[in-house]
PDB file of C-alpha atoms in Angstrom:
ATOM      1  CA  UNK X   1     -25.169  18.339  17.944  1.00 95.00           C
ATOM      2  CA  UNK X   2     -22.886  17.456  14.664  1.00 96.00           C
ATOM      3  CA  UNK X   3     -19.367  16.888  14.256  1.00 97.00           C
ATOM      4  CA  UNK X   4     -18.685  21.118  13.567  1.00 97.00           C
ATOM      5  CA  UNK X   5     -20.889  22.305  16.344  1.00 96.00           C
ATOM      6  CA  UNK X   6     -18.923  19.411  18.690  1.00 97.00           C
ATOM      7  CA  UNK X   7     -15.667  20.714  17.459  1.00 96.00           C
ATOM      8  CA  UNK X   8     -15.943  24.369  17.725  1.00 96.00           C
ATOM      9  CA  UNK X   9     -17.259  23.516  21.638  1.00 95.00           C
ATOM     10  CA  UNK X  10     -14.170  21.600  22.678  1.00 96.00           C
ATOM     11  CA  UNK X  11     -12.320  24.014  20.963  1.00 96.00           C
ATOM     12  CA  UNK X  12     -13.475  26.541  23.581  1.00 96.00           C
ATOM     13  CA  UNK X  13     -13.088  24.478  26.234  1.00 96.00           C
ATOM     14  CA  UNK X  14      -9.464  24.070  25.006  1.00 96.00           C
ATOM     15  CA  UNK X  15      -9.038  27.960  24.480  1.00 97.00           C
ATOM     16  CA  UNK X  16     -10.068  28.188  28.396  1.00 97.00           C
ATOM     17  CA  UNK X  17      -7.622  25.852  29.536  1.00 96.00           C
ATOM     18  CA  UNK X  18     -10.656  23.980  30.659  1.00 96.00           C
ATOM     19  CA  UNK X  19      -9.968  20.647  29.064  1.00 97.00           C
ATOM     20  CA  UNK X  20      -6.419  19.265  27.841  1.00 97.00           C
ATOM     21  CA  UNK X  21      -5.315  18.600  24.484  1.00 97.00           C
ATOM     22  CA  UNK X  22      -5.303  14.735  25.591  1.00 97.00           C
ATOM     23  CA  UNK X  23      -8.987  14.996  26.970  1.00 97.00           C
ATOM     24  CA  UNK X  24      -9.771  17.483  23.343  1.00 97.00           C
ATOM     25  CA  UNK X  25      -8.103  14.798  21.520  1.00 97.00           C
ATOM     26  CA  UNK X  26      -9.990  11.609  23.157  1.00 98.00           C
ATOM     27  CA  UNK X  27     -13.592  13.225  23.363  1.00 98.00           C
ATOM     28  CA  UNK X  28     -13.314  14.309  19.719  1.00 97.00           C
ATOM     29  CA  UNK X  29     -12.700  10.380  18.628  1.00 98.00           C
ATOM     30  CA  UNK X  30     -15.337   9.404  21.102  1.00 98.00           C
ATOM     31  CA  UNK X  31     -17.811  11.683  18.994  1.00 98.00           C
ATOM     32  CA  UNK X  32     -16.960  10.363  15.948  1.00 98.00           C
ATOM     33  CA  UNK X  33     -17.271   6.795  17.307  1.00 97.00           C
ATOM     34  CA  UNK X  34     -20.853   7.291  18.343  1.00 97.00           C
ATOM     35  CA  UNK X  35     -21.512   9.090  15.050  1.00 96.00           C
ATOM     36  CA  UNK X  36     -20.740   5.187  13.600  1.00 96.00           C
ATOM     37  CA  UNK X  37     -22.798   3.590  16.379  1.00 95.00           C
ATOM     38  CA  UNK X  38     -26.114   5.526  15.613  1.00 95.00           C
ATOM     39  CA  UNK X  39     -25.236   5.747  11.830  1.00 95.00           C
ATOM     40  CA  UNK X  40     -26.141   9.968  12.295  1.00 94.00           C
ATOM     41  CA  UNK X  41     -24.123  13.397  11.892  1.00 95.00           C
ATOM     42  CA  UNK X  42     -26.272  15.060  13.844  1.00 96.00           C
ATOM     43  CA  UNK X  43     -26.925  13.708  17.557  1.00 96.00           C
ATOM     44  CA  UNK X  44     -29.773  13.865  19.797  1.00 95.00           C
ATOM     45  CA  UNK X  45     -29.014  14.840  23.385  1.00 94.00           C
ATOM     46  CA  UNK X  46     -25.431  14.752  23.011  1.00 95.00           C
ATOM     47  CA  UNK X  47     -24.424  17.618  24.769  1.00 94.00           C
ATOM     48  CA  UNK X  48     -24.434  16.762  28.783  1.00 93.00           C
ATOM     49  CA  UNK X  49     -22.051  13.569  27.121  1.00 96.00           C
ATOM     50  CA  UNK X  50     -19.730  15.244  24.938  1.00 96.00           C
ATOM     51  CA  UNK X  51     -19.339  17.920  27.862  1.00 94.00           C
ATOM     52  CA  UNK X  52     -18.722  15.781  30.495  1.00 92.00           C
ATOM     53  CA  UNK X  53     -16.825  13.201  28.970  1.00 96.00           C
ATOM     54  CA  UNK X  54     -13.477  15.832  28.538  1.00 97.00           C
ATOM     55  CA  UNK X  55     -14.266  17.524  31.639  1.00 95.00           C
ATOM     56  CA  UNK X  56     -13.823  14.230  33.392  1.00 95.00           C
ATOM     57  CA  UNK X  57     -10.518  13.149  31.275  1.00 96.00           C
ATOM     58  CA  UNK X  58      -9.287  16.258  32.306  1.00 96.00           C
ATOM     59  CA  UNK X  59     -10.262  15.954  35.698  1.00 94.00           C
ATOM     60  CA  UNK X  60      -9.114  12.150  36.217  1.00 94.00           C
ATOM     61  CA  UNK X  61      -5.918  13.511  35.107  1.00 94.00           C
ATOM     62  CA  UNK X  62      -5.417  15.895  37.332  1.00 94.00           C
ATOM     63  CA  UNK X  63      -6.244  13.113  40.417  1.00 92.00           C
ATOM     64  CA  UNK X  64      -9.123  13.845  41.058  1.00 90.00           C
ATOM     65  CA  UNK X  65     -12.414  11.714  40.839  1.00 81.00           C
ATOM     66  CA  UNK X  66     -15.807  11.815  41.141  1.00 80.00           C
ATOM     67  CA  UNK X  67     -18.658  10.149  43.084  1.00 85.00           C
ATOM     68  CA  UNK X  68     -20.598   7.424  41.224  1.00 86.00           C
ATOM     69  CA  UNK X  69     -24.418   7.882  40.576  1.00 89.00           C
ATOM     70  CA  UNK X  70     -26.636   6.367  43.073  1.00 92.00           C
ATOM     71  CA  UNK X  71     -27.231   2.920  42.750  1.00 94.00           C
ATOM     72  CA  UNK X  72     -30.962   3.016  41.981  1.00 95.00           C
ATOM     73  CA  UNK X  73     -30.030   5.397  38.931  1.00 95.00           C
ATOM     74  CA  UNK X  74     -27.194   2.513  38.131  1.00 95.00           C
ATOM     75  CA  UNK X  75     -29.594  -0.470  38.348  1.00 96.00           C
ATOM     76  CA  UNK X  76     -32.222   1.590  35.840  1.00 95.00           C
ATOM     77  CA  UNK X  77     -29.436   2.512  33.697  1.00 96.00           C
ATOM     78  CA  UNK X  78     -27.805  -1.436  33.277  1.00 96.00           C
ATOM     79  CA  UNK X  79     -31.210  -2.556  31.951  1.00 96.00           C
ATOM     80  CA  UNK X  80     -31.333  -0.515  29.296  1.00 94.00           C
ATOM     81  CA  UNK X  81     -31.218  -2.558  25.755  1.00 95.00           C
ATOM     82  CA  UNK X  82     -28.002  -0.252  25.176  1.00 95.00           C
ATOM     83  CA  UNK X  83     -26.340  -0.589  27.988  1.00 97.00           C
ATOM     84  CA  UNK X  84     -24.022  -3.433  26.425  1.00 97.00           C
ATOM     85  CA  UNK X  85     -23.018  -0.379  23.671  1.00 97.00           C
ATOM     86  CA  UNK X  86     -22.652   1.884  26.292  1.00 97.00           C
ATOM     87  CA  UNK X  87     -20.129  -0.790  27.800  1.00 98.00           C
ATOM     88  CA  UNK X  88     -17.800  -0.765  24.296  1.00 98.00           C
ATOM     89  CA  UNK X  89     -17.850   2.854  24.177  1.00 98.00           C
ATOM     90  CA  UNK X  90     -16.495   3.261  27.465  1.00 98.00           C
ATOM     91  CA  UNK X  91     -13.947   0.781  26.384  1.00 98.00           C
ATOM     92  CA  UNK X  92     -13.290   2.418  23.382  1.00 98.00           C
ATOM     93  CA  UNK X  93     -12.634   5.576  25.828  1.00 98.00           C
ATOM     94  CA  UNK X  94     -10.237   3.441  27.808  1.00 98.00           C
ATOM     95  CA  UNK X  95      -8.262   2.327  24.920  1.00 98.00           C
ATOM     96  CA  UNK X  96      -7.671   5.630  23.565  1.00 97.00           C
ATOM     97  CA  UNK X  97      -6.784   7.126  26.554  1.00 96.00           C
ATOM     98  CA  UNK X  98      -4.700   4.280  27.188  1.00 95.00           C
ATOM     99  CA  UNK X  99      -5.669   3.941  30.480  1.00 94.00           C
ATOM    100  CA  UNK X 100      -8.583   2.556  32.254  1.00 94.00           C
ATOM    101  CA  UNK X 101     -11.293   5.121  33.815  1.00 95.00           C
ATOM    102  CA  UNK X 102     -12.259   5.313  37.728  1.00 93.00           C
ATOM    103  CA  UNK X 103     -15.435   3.682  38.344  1.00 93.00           C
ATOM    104  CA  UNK X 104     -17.517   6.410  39.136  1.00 92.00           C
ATOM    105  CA  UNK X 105     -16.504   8.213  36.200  1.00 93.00           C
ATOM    106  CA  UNK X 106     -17.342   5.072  34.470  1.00 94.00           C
ATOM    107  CA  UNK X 107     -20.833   4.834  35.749  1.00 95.00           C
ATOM    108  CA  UNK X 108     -21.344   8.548  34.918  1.00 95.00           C
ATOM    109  CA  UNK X 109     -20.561   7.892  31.196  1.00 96.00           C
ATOM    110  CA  UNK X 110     -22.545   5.074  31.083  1.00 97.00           C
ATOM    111  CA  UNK X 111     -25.955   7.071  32.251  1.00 96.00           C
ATOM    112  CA  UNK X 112     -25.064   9.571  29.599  1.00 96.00           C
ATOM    113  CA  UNK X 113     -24.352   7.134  26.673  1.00 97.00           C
ATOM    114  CA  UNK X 114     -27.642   5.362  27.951  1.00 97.00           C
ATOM    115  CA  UNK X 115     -29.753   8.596  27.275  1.00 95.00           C
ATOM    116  CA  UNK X 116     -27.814   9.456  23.953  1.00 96.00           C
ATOM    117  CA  UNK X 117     -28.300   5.610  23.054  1.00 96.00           C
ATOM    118  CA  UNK X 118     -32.118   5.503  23.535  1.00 93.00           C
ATOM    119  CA  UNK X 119     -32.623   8.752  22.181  1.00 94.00           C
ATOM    120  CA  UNK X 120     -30.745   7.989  19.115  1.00 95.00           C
ATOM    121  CA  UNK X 121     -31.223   4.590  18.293  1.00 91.00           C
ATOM    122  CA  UNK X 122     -34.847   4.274  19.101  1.00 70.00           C
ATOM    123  CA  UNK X 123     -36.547   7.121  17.407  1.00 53.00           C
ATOM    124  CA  UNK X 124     -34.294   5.178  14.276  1.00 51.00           C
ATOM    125  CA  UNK X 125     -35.837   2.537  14.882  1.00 55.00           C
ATOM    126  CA  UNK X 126     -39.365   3.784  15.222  1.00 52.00           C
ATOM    127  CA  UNK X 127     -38.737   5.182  11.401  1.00 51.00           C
TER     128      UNK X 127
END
């Protein structure tokens, strides 16, 4: 998925009242953040992320919050070489929605980032 196809998704979402402008807003500068992490416009896997991740702004915002993964998913997903990354994105989240995420949310994002991360960054670094 690429920065236009990305947009022109949230911008649906947004249309549908499905996301906020805030959760719009913060998803569309994760995006571009991870473009600059993988050092690609077009990104592999990137949809259940970039989906979820304003879905669950919007969510948080409206109180409500959702379960964390199970913990045998968790433990695979923390000893992944990108897991660290995955850690300063989330931050990155937090500091531009000025606010820090629930923890299952959290943990969510993580798994996601995790697959986007491997997917991305290793078949660079196969090349």
């Amino acid at each position: 998925m690429n920065l236009q196809a990305y947009n022109e998704r949230l911008q649906l979402l947004l249309d549908q009242k499905v996301i906020s402008s805030a959760a719009h807003e913060v998803a569309l500068q994760a995006f571009k953040q991870i473009m600059e992490v993988v050092g690609k416009t077009d990104i592999e896997q990137a949809e259940m992320l970039f989906t979820h991740l304003p879905m669950a702004l919007t969510r948080i915002e409206a109180g409500e919050e959702a379960e964390a993964p199970a913990v045998e998913i968790m433990r695979e997903v923390k000893q992944s070489e990108h897991f660290a990354i995955a850690e300063e994105q989330i931050a990155f989240i937090e500091n531009k929605w000025m606010r820090a995420l629930p923890q299952g949310e959290k943990e969510f994002l993580y798994m996601h980032y995790v697959t986007v991360l491997n997917t991305n960054l290793y078949k660079e670094e196969l090349r």
